[in-house]
Amino acid sequence: MLICVSPLSYHLTEFVSAGCEVKDYGNLTFEEFPDDEPVGRVKNARAVGSANQRLSEAVKAVKKDGHTTAMLGGDHSLGIGSIHGHSAAVGKLSVVWVDAHSDINTPLTSSTGNMHGQPVSFLLHELQSKLPALPNFSWLKPCLSAKDLVYIGLRDVDPGEHYFLKFLGVKVFSMTEVDRLGIGKVMEETCDYLCTRGNKPIHLSYDVDAIDPTVTPATGTPVVGGLTYRDGIYITEQIRHTGLLSAVDMVEVNPLRAQTEEGVRSTVSTAVDLLLGCFGRLREGNHPQDYVPPEP
Ligand SMILES: [Mn+2]
């Protein structure tokens, strides 16, 4: 496991007691850029480019050690380095992006300039011609095909993003599909689709804002009408069940953004439960393979 800047790192003991073997690779510290002037509309380009280069190298090293990576963020711009480093270590990937937002703006389509709304565009081969050069991004090479990307939970998509999703034929299960099909069918179709794409290692990039803000309010950009806690957990169980899960990002957990202590607690405990689902905790219960019941 790889730990980033996140309150979730205080919950490592829960993973150990759930039977996960945990190796903490420590928090990453990132270089600061006090004079990180906007480039066009893009904010913090130098800091984000530099941080993701570090993260990419760190994730690559964890994958080379043969572990399933868990990256705890931090905002979703960290998906750039996490997915890039993962792909650098293992080759072609499937990415399942669970999020209220599609995060596929380019620096030119983004109305806010926030890089956490743009990571996917930097990763896709198909969008390279749409990207202006940014400082501290020259290390980054695209590593993902649009057809190897599946979205679940979308409900706040900008016009430019919607165009790219349609134009590139990306597999999308927005909240409309979740409502129509139910999460069971959504995950069945997701896993079937990934199978037709050749069962590549899966990178699950999970933004906690995919879950409804009544459950996970401590996040930067909450959007009403999200996944239930149970939908969210079911996604992790089914991805785990494929046997292909190779890396997980758990991002946008931000205690400073909740109105109440209970909001922080609920958000953090939900994020921990989602991660436990990724690493094999089943709601039906588990027992160790070598478990022997006590005899009287
Ligand atoms: Mn989001």
PDB file of C-alpha atoms and ligand atoms in Angstrom:
ATOM      1  CA  MET A   1       0.000   0.000   0.000  1.00  0.00           C
ATOM      2  CA  LEU A   2       1.101   3.505  -0.644  1.00  0.00           C
ATOM      3  CA  ILE A   3      -0.024   6.321   1.571  1.00  0.00           C
ATOM      4  CA  CYS A   4      -0.452   9.909   0.492  1.00  0.00           C
ATOM      5  CA  VAL A   5      -1.569  12.964   2.371  1.00  0.00           C
ATOM      6  CA  SER A   6      -4.837  11.881   3.871  1.00  0.00           C
ATOM      7  CA  PRO A   7      -6.662  11.389   7.170  1.00  0.00           C
ATOM      8  CA  LEU A   8      -7.268   7.829   5.996  1.00  0.00           C
ATOM      9  CA  SER A   9      -3.713   6.859   6.870  1.00  0.00           C
ATOM     10  CA  TYR A  10      -4.703   6.851  10.549  1.00  0.00           C
ATOM     11  CA  HIS A  11      -6.921   3.852   9.827  1.00  0.00           C
ATOM     12  CA  LEU A  12      -4.207   1.430   8.733  1.00  0.00           C
ATOM     13  CA  THR A  13      -4.815  -0.744  11.789  1.00  0.00           C
ATOM     14  CA  GLU A  14      -8.329  -1.482  10.520  1.00  0.00           C
ATOM     15  CA  PHE A  15      -6.835  -3.047   7.408  1.00  0.00           C
ATOM     16  CA  VAL A  16      -4.441  -5.139   9.444  1.00  0.00           C
ATOM     17  CA  SER A  17      -7.203  -6.396  11.724  1.00  0.00           C
ATOM     18  CA  ALA A  18      -9.310  -7.222   8.644  1.00  0.00           C
ATOM     19  CA  GLY A  19      -6.578  -9.630   7.578  1.00  0.00           C
ATOM     20  CA  CYS A  20      -4.923  -7.434   4.928  1.00  0.00           C
ATOM     21  CA  GLU A  21      -1.164  -7.495   4.687  1.00  0.00           C
ATOM     22  CA  VAL A  22      -0.250  -3.822   4.728  1.00  0.00           C
ATOM     23  CA  LYS A  23       3.043  -2.270   3.807  1.00  0.00           C
ATOM     24  CA  ASP A  24       2.980   1.469   4.380  1.00  0.00           C
ATOM     25  CA  TYR A  25       5.212   3.186   1.848  1.00  0.00           C
ATOM     26  CA  GLY A  26       4.783   6.436   3.729  1.00  0.00           C
ATOM     27  CA  ASN A  27       3.395   9.858   2.923  1.00  0.00           C
ATOM     28  CA  LEU A  28       4.724  11.645  -0.095  1.00  0.00           C
ATOM     29  CA  THR A  29       5.826  15.214   0.374  1.00  0.00           C
ATOM     30  CA  PHE A  30       5.603  17.437  -2.632  1.00  0.00           C
ATOM     31  CA  GLU A  31       7.659  20.391  -3.740  1.00  0.00           C
ATOM     32  CA  GLU A  32       5.943  23.739  -3.235  1.00  0.00           C
ATOM     33  CA  PHE A  33       5.761  26.379  -5.910  1.00  0.00           C
ATOM     34  CA  PRO A  34       4.931  29.720  -4.242  1.00  0.00           C
ATOM     35  CA  ASP A  35       4.902  31.560  -7.578  1.00  0.00           C
ATOM     36  CA  ASP A  36       2.787  29.052  -9.460  1.00  0.00           C
ATOM     37  CA  GLU A  37       1.103  31.603 -11.725  1.00  0.00           C
ATOM     38  CA  PRO A  38      -1.876  30.394 -13.782  1.00  0.00           C
ATOM     39  CA  VAL A  39      -1.010  29.092 -17.239  1.00  0.00           C
ATOM     40  CA  GLY A  40      -3.932  30.278 -19.314  1.00  0.00           C
ATOM     41  CA  ARG A  41      -6.755  29.348 -16.951  1.00  0.00           C
ATOM     42  CA  VAL A  42      -4.921  26.391 -15.366  1.00  0.00           C
ATOM     43  CA  LYS A  43      -4.161  26.813 -11.662  1.00  0.00           C
ATOM     44  CA  ASN A  44      -1.162  25.261  -9.878  1.00  0.00           C
ATOM     45  CA  ALA A  45       0.168  23.590 -13.015  1.00  0.00           C
ATOM     46  CA  ARG A  46       3.773  23.457 -11.779  1.00  0.00           C
ATOM     47  CA  ALA A  47       2.846  21.986  -8.398  1.00  0.00           C
ATOM     48  CA  VAL A  48       0.461  19.434  -9.905  1.00  0.00           C
ATOM     49  CA  GLY A  49       2.917  18.413 -12.616  1.00  0.00           C
ATOM     50  CA  SER A  50       5.747  17.987 -10.138  1.00  0.00           C
ATOM     51  CA  ALA A  51       3.628  16.135  -7.534  1.00  0.00           C
ATOM     52  CA  ASN A  52       2.324  13.706 -10.124  1.00  0.00           C
ATOM     53  CA  GLN A  53       5.799  12.949 -11.397  1.00  0.00           C
ATOM     54  CA  ARG A  54       6.789  11.955  -7.846  1.00  0.00           C
ATOM     55  CA  LEU A  55       3.618   9.952  -7.365  1.00  0.00           C
ATOM     56  CA  SER A  56       4.079   8.154 -10.668  1.00  0.00           C
ATOM     57  CA  GLU A  57       7.561   7.037  -9.660  1.00  0.00           C
ATOM     58  CA  ALA A  58       6.305   5.935  -6.237  1.00  0.00           C
ATOM     59  CA  VAL A  59       3.400   3.902  -7.638  1.00  0.00           C
ATOM     60  CA  LYS A  60       5.659   2.334 -10.229  1.00  0.00           C
ATOM     61  CA  ALA A  61       8.031   1.215  -7.463  1.00  0.00           C
ATOM     62  CA  VAL A  62       5.187  -0.280  -5.382  1.00  0.00           C
ATOM     63  CA  LYS A  63       3.909  -2.201  -8.403  1.00  0.00           C
ATOM     64  CA  LYS A  64       7.413  -3.468  -9.161  1.00  0.00           C
ATOM     65  CA  ASP A  65       7.429  -4.853  -5.601  1.00  0.00           C
ATOM     66  CA  GLY A  66       4.417  -6.921  -6.630  1.00  0.00           C
ATOM     67  CA  HIS A  67       1.792  -5.307  -4.400  1.00  0.00           C
ATOM     68  CA  THR A  68      -1.706  -4.023  -5.043  1.00  0.00           C
ATOM     69  CA  THR A  69      -1.360  -0.283  -4.618  1.00  0.00           C
ATOM     70  CA  ALA A  70      -3.684   1.886  -2.539  1.00  0.00           C
ATOM     71  CA  MET A  71      -3.144   5.588  -3.041  1.00  0.00           C
ATOM     72  CA  LEU A  72      -4.929   7.815  -0.544  1.00  0.00           C
ATOM     73  CA  GLY A  73      -5.529  11.405  -1.644  1.00  0.00           C
ATOM     74  CA  GLY A  74      -5.608  14.209  -1.906  1.00  0.00           C
ATOM     75  CA  ASP A  75      -7.499  15.639  -4.864  1.00  0.00           C
ATOM     76  CA  HIS A  76      -8.267  13.690  -8.009  1.00  0.00           C
ATOM     77  CA  SER A  77      -5.519  15.333 -10.066  1.00  0.00           C
ATOM     78  CA  LEU A  78      -3.382  12.657  -8.336  1.00  0.00           C
ATOM     79  CA  GLY A  79      -5.045  10.167 -10.678  1.00  0.00           C
ATOM     80  CA  ILE A  80      -2.556  11.325 -13.308  1.00  0.00           C
ATOM     81  CA  GLY A  81       0.524  10.081 -11.487  1.00  0.00           C
ATOM     82  CA  SER A  82      -1.155   7.057  -9.977  1.00  0.00           C
ATOM     83  CA  ILE A  83      -2.433   5.683 -13.284  1.00  0.00           C
ATOM     84  CA  HIS A  84       0.717   6.699 -15.170  1.00  0.00           C
ATOM     85  CA  GLY A  85       2.993   4.958 -12.660  1.00  0.00           C
ATOM     86  CA  HIS A  86       0.774   1.887 -12.565  1.00  0.00           C
ATOM     87  CA  SER A  87       0.852   1.594 -16.340  1.00  0.00           C
ATOM     88  CA  ALA A  88       4.610   2.212 -16.431  1.00  0.00           C
ATOM     89  CA  ALA A  89       5.031  -0.862 -14.227  1.00  0.00           C
ATOM     90  CA  VAL A  90       2.487  -3.307 -15.662  1.00  0.00           C
ATOM     91  CA  GLY A  91       1.569  -2.091 -19.178  1.00  0.00           C
ATOM     92  CA  LYS A  92      -1.929  -1.580 -20.541  1.00  0.00           C
ATOM     93  CA  LEU A  93      -4.711  -1.091 -17.989  1.00  0.00           C
ATOM     94  CA  SER A  94      -8.446  -0.887 -17.618  1.00  0.00           C
ATOM     95  CA  VAL A  95      -9.512   2.107 -15.549  1.00  0.00           C
ATOM     96  CA  VAL A  96     -12.789   2.192 -13.608  1.00  0.00           C
ATOM     97  CA  TRP A  97     -13.393   5.819 -12.625  1.00  0.00           C
ATOM     98  CA  VAL A  98     -16.074   6.109  -9.925  1.00  0.00           C
ATOM     99  CA  ASP A  99     -16.977   9.753  -9.502  1.00  0.00           C
ATOM    100  CA  ALA A 100     -19.778  12.323  -9.676  1.00  0.00           C
ATOM    101  CA  HIS A 101     -17.568  14.100 -12.234  1.00  0.00           C
ATOM    102  CA  SER A 102     -15.888  12.819 -15.394  1.00  0.00           C
ATOM    103  CA  ASP A 103     -12.663  14.830 -14.784  1.00  0.00           C
ATOM    104  CA  ILE A 104     -11.974  14.806 -18.524  1.00  0.00           C
ATOM    105  CA  ASN A 105     -11.770  18.552 -19.188  1.00  0.00           C
ATOM    106  CA  THR A 106      -8.666  19.729 -20.992  1.00  0.00           C
ATOM    107  CA  PRO A 107      -6.919  22.911 -19.834  1.00  0.00           C
ATOM    108  CA  LEU A 108      -8.830  24.590 -22.680  1.00  0.00           C
ATOM    109  CA  THR A 109     -12.353  23.254 -21.987  1.00  0.00           C
ATOM    110  CA  SER A 110     -12.138  23.770 -18.215  1.00  0.00           C
ATOM    111  CA  SER A 111     -14.137  26.772 -17.018  1.00  0.00           C
ATOM    112  CA  THR A 112     -12.524  26.785 -13.549  1.00  0.00           C
ATOM    113  CA  GLY A 113      -8.884  25.963 -14.328  1.00  0.00           C
ATOM    114  CA  ASN A 114      -8.919  23.365 -11.541  1.00  0.00           C
ATOM    115  CA  MET A 115      -6.615  20.489 -12.430  1.00  0.00           C
ATOM    116  CA  HIS A 116      -8.686  18.029 -10.403  1.00  0.00           C
ATOM    117  CA  GLY A 117     -11.300  18.307 -13.156  1.00  0.00           C
ATOM    118  CA  GLN A 118      -8.788  17.403 -15.887  1.00  0.00           C
ATOM    119  CA  PRO A 119      -6.698  14.320 -15.016  1.00  0.00           C
ATOM    120  CA  VAL A 120      -8.304  11.921 -17.496  1.00  0.00           C
ATOM    121  CA  SER A 121      -7.549  14.164 -20.479  1.00  0.00           C
ATOM    122  CA  PHE A 122      -3.812  13.960 -19.725  1.00  0.00           C
ATOM    123  CA  LEU A 123      -3.896  10.159 -19.653  1.00  0.00           C
ATOM    124  CA  LEU A 124      -5.812   9.425 -22.845  1.00  0.00           C
ATOM    125  CA  HIS A 125      -3.979   8.802 -26.108  1.00  0.00           C
ATOM    126  CA  GLU A 126      -6.971  10.193 -27.995  1.00  0.00           C
ATOM    127  CA  LEU A 127      -6.861  13.672 -26.414  1.00  0.00           C
ATOM    128  CA  GLN A 128      -3.152  14.456 -26.762  1.00  0.00           C
ATOM    129  CA  SER A 129      -3.691  16.794 -29.705  1.00  0.00           C
ATOM    130  CA  LYS A 130      -6.094  18.842 -27.551  1.00  0.00           C
ATOM    131  CA  LEU A 131      -3.586  19.528 -24.746  1.00  0.00           C
ATOM    132  CA  PRO A 132      -1.463  22.676 -24.563  1.00  0.00           C
ATOM    133  CA  ALA A 133       2.048  22.279 -23.124  1.00  0.00           C
ATOM    134  CA  LEU A 134       2.182  22.927 -19.358  1.00  0.00           C
ATOM    135  CA  PRO A 135       5.219  23.489 -17.132  1.00  0.00           C
ATOM    136  CA  ASN A 136       6.374  20.315 -15.289  1.00  0.00           C
ATOM    137  CA  PHE A 137       4.299  18.036 -17.505  1.00  0.00           C
ATOM    138  CA  SER A 138       6.896  17.082 -20.125  1.00  0.00           C
ATOM    139  CA  TRP A 139       7.574  13.742 -18.323  1.00  0.00           C
ATOM    140  CA  LEU A 140       3.969  12.659 -18.841  1.00  0.00           C
ATOM    141  CA  LYS A 141       3.119  10.365 -21.743  1.00  0.00           C
ATOM    142  CA  PRO A 142      -0.435   9.146 -22.367  1.00  0.00           C
ATOM    143  CA  CYS A 143      -1.000   5.559 -21.293  1.00  0.00           C
ATOM    144  CA  LEU A 144      -4.730   4.859 -21.583  1.00  0.00           C
ATOM    145  CA  SER A 145      -7.154   4.227 -24.440  1.00  0.00           C
ATOM    146  CA  ALA A 146     -10.649   5.701 -24.190  1.00  0.00           C
ATOM    147  CA  LYS A 147     -12.167   2.242 -24.772  1.00  0.00           C
ATOM    148  CA  ASP A 148     -10.375   0.937 -21.667  1.00  0.00           C
ATOM    149  CA  LEU A 149     -12.106   3.453 -19.417  1.00  0.00           C
ATOM    150  CA  VAL A 150     -15.433   2.927 -17.604  1.00  0.00           C
ATOM    151  CA  TYR A 151     -17.201   5.608 -15.581  1.00  0.00           C
ATOM    152  CA  ILE A 152     -19.709   4.949 -12.802  1.00  0.00           C
ATOM    153  CA  GLY A 153     -21.738   7.522 -10.880  1.00  0.00           C
ATOM    154  CA  LEU A 154     -21.529  10.584 -13.151  1.00  0.00           C
ATOM    155  CA  ARG A 155     -24.021  13.387 -12.541  1.00  0.00           C
ATOM    156  CA  ASP A 156     -22.095  16.637 -13.040  1.00  0.00           C
ATOM    157  CA  VAL A 157     -20.499  16.698 -16.501  1.00  0.00           C
ATOM    158  CA  ASP A 158     -19.434  19.867 -18.348  1.00  0.00           C
ATOM    159  CA  PRO A 159     -20.385  20.396 -22.030  1.00  0.00           C
ATOM    160  CA  GLY A 160     -16.833  19.857 -23.346  1.00  0.00           C
ATOM    161  CA  GLU A 161     -16.545  16.730 -21.228  1.00  0.00           C
ATOM    162  CA  HIS A 162     -19.860  15.401 -22.493  1.00  0.00           C
ATOM    163  CA  TYR A 163     -18.656  15.951 -26.051  1.00  0.00           C
ATOM    164  CA  PHE A 164     -15.440  13.986 -25.421  1.00  0.00           C
ATOM    165  CA  LEU A 165     -17.302  11.108 -23.743  1.00  0.00           C
ATOM    166  CA  LYS A 166     -19.667  10.763 -26.726  1.00  0.00           C
ATOM    167  CA  PHE A 167     -17.037  11.449 -29.397  1.00  0.00           C
ATOM    168  CA  LEU A 168     -14.608   8.886 -27.959  1.00  0.00           C
ATOM    169  CA  GLY A 169     -17.310   6.287 -27.254  1.00  0.00           C
ATOM    170  CA  VAL A 170     -16.402   5.977 -23.580  1.00  0.00           C
ATOM    171  CA  LYS A 171     -18.402   3.446 -21.523  1.00  0.00           C
ATOM    172  CA  VAL A 172     -20.405   5.532 -19.069  1.00  0.00           C
ATOM    173  CA  PHE A 173     -22.813   4.473 -16.343  1.00  0.00           C
ATOM    174  CA  SER A 174     -24.131   7.821 -15.167  1.00  0.00           C
ATOM    175  CA  MET A 175     -26.615   7.988 -12.290  1.00  0.00           C
ATOM    176  CA  THR A 176     -29.323   7.600 -14.939  1.00  0.00           C
ATOM    177  CA  GLU A 177     -28.002   4.144 -15.849  1.00  0.00           C
ATOM    178  CA  VAL A 178     -27.582   3.298 -12.170  1.00  0.00           C
ATOM    179  CA  ASP A 179     -31.256   4.209 -11.662  1.00  0.00           C
ATOM    180  CA  ARG A 180     -32.418   2.331 -14.745  1.00  0.00           C
ATOM    181  CA  LEU A 181     -30.375  -0.841 -14.366  1.00  0.00           C
ATOM    182  CA  GLY A 182     -29.587  -1.007 -10.671  1.00  0.00           C
ATOM    183  CA  ILE A 183     -26.034  -1.361  -9.426  1.00  0.00           C
ATOM    184  CA  GLY A 184     -26.087  -5.154  -9.879  1.00  0.00           C
ATOM    185  CA  LYS A 185     -26.602  -4.909 -13.638  1.00  0.00           C
ATOM    186  CA  VAL A 186     -24.212  -1.949 -13.917  1.00  0.00           C
ATOM    187  CA  MET A 187     -21.404  -4.016 -12.401  1.00  0.00           C
ATOM    188  CA  GLU A 188     -22.297  -7.080 -14.471  1.00  0.00           C
ATOM    189  CA  GLU A 189     -22.054  -4.975 -17.640  1.00  0.00           C
ATOM    190  CA  THR A 190     -18.869  -3.290 -16.417  1.00  0.00           C
ATOM    191  CA  CYS A 191     -17.127  -6.601 -15.768  1.00  0.00           C
ATOM    192  CA  ASP A 192     -18.377  -8.093 -19.079  1.00  0.00           C
ATOM    193  CA  TYR A 193     -17.089  -5.025 -20.914  1.00  0.00           C
ATOM    194  CA  LEU A 194     -13.660  -5.205 -19.278  1.00  0.00           C
ATOM    195  CA  CYS A 195     -13.564  -8.891 -20.222  1.00  0.00           C
ATOM    196  CA  THR A 196     -14.233  -8.083 -23.902  1.00  0.00           C
ATOM    197  CA  ARG A 197     -11.352  -5.605 -23.687  1.00  0.00           C
ATOM    198  CA  GLY A 198      -8.974  -8.402 -22.744  1.00  0.00           C
ATOM    199  CA  ASN A 199      -9.077  -8.593 -18.925  1.00  0.00           C
ATOM    200  CA  LYS A 200      -6.291  -6.105 -18.352  1.00  0.00           C
ATOM    201  CA  PRO A 201      -5.185  -5.232 -14.806  1.00  0.00           C
ATOM    202  CA  ILE A 202      -7.772  -2.875 -13.288  1.00  0.00           C
ATOM    203  CA  HIS A 203      -7.024   0.532 -11.842  1.00  0.00           C
ATOM    204  CA  LEU A 204      -9.968   1.625  -9.684  1.00  0.00           C
ATOM    205  CA  SER A 205      -9.939   5.394  -9.211  1.00  0.00           C
ATOM    206  CA  TYR A 206     -12.559   6.117  -6.568  1.00  0.00           C
ATOM    207  CA  ASP A 207     -13.645   9.669  -5.763  1.00  0.00           C
ATOM    208  CA  VAL A 208     -15.572   9.619  -2.498  1.00  0.00           C
ATOM    209  CA  ASP A 209     -17.920  12.261  -3.996  1.00  0.00           C
ATOM    210  CA  ALA A 210     -19.434   9.484  -6.141  1.00  0.00           C
ATOM    211  CA  ILE A 211     -21.333   8.550  -2.964  1.00  0.00           C
ATOM    212  CA  ASP A 212     -24.266  10.744  -1.977  1.00  0.00           C
ATOM    213  CA  PRO A 213     -23.237  13.764   0.106  1.00  0.00           C
ATOM    214  CA  THR A 214     -25.648  12.738   2.873  1.00  0.00           C
ATOM    215  CA  VAL A 215     -23.132   9.916   3.486  1.00  0.00           C
ATOM    216  CA  THR A 216     -19.810  11.515   2.395  1.00  0.00           C
ATOM    217  CA  PRO A 217     -20.153  15.302   2.864  1.00  0.00           C
ATOM    218  CA  ALA A 218     -16.452  15.908   3.691  1.00  0.00           C
ATOM    219  CA  THR A 219     -15.313  16.402   0.121  1.00  0.00           C
ATOM    220  CA  GLY A 220     -14.438  19.335  -2.142  1.00  0.00           C
ATOM    221  CA  THR A 221     -17.230  19.208  -4.725  1.00  0.00           C
ATOM    222  CA  PRO A 222     -20.270  17.331  -3.390  1.00  0.00           C
ATOM    223  CA  VAL A 223     -23.153  16.741  -5.826  1.00  0.00           C
ATOM    224  CA  VAL A 224     -26.652  15.682  -4.727  1.00  0.00           C
ATOM    225  CA  GLY A 225     -28.213  12.466  -6.016  1.00  0.00           C
ATOM    226  CA  GLY A 226     -25.273  10.092  -5.675  1.00  0.00           C
ATOM    227  CA  LEU A 227     -24.632   6.416  -5.069  1.00  0.00           C
ATOM    228  CA  THR A 228     -25.849   4.899  -1.828  1.00  0.00           C
ATOM    229  CA  TYR A 229     -23.363   3.472   0.655  1.00  0.00           C
ATOM    230  CA  ARG A 230     -24.462   0.007  -0.453  1.00  0.00           C
ATOM    231  CA  ASP A 231     -24.029   0.786  -4.187  1.00  0.00           C
ATOM    232  CA  GLY A 232     -20.564   2.106  -3.409  1.00  0.00           C
ATOM    233  CA  ILE A 233     -19.515  -0.985  -1.482  1.00  0.00           C
ATOM    234  CA  TYR A 234     -20.999  -3.314  -4.095  1.00  0.00           C
ATOM    235  CA  ILE A 235     -18.767  -1.716  -6.753  1.00  0.00           C
ATOM    236  CA  THR A 236     -15.659  -2.549  -4.711  1.00  0.00           C
ATOM    237  CA  GLU A 237     -16.809  -6.120  -4.023  1.00  0.00           C
ATOM    238  CA  GLN A 238     -17.426  -6.820  -7.699  1.00  0.00           C
ATOM    239  CA  ILE A 239     -14.165  -5.250  -8.893  1.00  0.00           C
ATOM    240  CA  ARG A 240     -12.343  -7.287  -6.264  1.00  0.00           C
ATOM    241  CA  HIS A 241     -14.182 -10.403  -7.439  1.00  0.00           C
ATOM    242  CA  THR A 242     -12.711 -10.068 -10.969  1.00  0.00           C
ATOM    243  CA  GLY A 243      -9.297 -10.929  -9.514  1.00  0.00           C
ATOM    244  CA  LEU A 244      -7.849  -8.191 -11.718  1.00  0.00           C
ATOM    245  CA  LEU A 245      -7.701  -5.308  -9.240  1.00  0.00           C
ATOM    246  CA  SER A 246      -4.138  -4.014  -9.333  1.00  0.00           C
ATOM    247  CA  ALA A 247      -4.353  -0.480  -7.914  1.00  0.00           C
ATOM    248  CA  VAL A 248      -6.873   1.704  -6.093  1.00  0.00           C
ATOM    249  CA  ASP A 249      -7.049   5.456  -5.589  1.00  0.00           C
ATOM    250  CA  MET A 250      -9.267   6.737  -2.786  1.00  0.00           C
ATOM    251  CA  VAL A 251      -9.435  10.468  -3.245  1.00  0.00           C
ATOM    252  CA  GLU A 252     -11.147  13.728  -2.300  1.00  0.00           C
ATOM    253  CA  VAL A 253     -11.573  12.839   1.385  1.00  0.00           C
ATOM    254  CA  ASN A 254     -11.256  16.280   2.951  1.00  0.00           C
ATOM    255  CA  PRO A 255     -12.238  16.723   6.637  1.00  0.00           C
ATOM    256  CA  LEU A 256     -11.983  20.506   6.301  1.00  0.00           C
ATOM    257  CA  ARG A 257     -14.999  20.528   4.006  1.00  0.00           C
ATOM    258  CA  ALA A 258     -17.594  18.973   6.316  1.00  0.00           C
ATOM    259  CA  GLN A 259     -19.968  21.124   8.397  1.00  0.00           C
ATOM    260  CA  THR A 260     -20.008  18.708  11.326  1.00  0.00           C
ATOM    261  CA  GLU A 261     -17.844  16.164  13.122  1.00  0.00           C
ATOM    262  CA  GLU A 262     -20.379  13.516  12.199  1.00  0.00           C
ATOM    263  CA  GLY A 263     -19.904  14.460   8.533  1.00  0.00           C
ATOM    264  CA  VAL A 264     -16.166  13.870   8.847  1.00  0.00           C
ATOM    265  CA  ARG A 265     -16.659  10.562  10.658  1.00  0.00           C
ATOM    266  CA  SER A 266     -19.170   9.290   8.132  1.00  0.00           C
ATOM    267  CA  THR A 267     -16.989  10.265   5.154  1.00  0.00           C
ATOM    268  CA  VAL A 268     -13.806   8.746   6.526  1.00  0.00           C
ATOM    269  CA  SER A 269     -15.459   5.529   7.697  1.00  0.00           C
ATOM    270  CA  THR A 270     -17.169   5.122   4.318  1.00  0.00           C
ATOM    271  CA  ALA A 271     -13.844   5.587   2.516  1.00  0.00           C
ATOM    272  CA  VAL A 272     -12.257   2.980   4.796  1.00  0.00           C
ATOM    273  CA  ASP A 273     -15.128   0.563   4.126  1.00  0.00           C
ATOM    274  CA  LEU A 274     -14.751   1.087   0.354  1.00  0.00           C
ATOM    275  CA  LEU A 275     -11.064   0.270   0.606  1.00  0.00           C
ATOM    276  CA  LEU A 276     -11.785  -2.803   2.740  1.00  0.00           C
ATOM    277  CA  GLY A 277     -14.214  -3.938   0.033  1.00  0.00           C
ATOM    278  CA  CYS A 278     -11.412  -3.555  -2.516  1.00  0.00           C
ATOM    279  CA  PHE A 279      -9.142  -5.717  -0.399  1.00  0.00           C
ATOM    280  CA  GLY A 280     -11.557  -8.557   0.169  1.00  0.00           C
ATOM    281  CA  ARG A 281     -13.890  -7.774   3.045  1.00  0.00           C
ATOM    282  CA  LEU A 282     -17.277  -9.251   2.223  1.00  0.00           C
ATOM    283  CA  ARG A 283     -20.524  -8.191   3.822  1.00  0.00           C
ATOM    284  CA  GLU A 284     -21.470 -11.869   4.107  1.00  0.00           C
ATOM    285  CA  GLY A 285     -18.425 -12.227   6.399  1.00  0.00           C
ATOM    286  CA  ASN A 286     -14.992 -13.760   5.976  1.00  0.00           C
ATOM    287  CA  HIS A 287     -12.825 -16.337   7.717  1.00  0.00           C
ATOM    288  CA  PRO A 288      -9.108 -17.016   7.310  1.00  0.00           C
ATOM    289  CA  GLN A 289      -8.220 -19.991   5.078  1.00  0.00           C
ATOM    290  CA  ASP A 290      -6.489 -21.721   7.967  1.00  0.00           C
ATOM    291  CA  TYR A 291      -9.321 -21.130  10.451  1.00  0.00           C
ATOM    292  CA  VAL A 292     -10.086 -24.087  12.708  1.00  0.00           C
ATOM    293  CA  PRO A 293     -13.069 -23.746  15.079  1.00  0.00           C
ATOM    294  CA  PRO A 294     -12.193 -24.368  18.745  1.00  0.00           C
ATOM    295  CA  GLU A 295     -13.129 -27.771  20.163  1.00  0.00           C
ATOM    296  CA  PRO A 296     -14.527 -28.094  23.697  1.00  0.00           C
TER     297      PRO A 296
HETATM  298 MN    MN B   1     -15.390  14.175  -8.286  1.00  0.00          MN
END
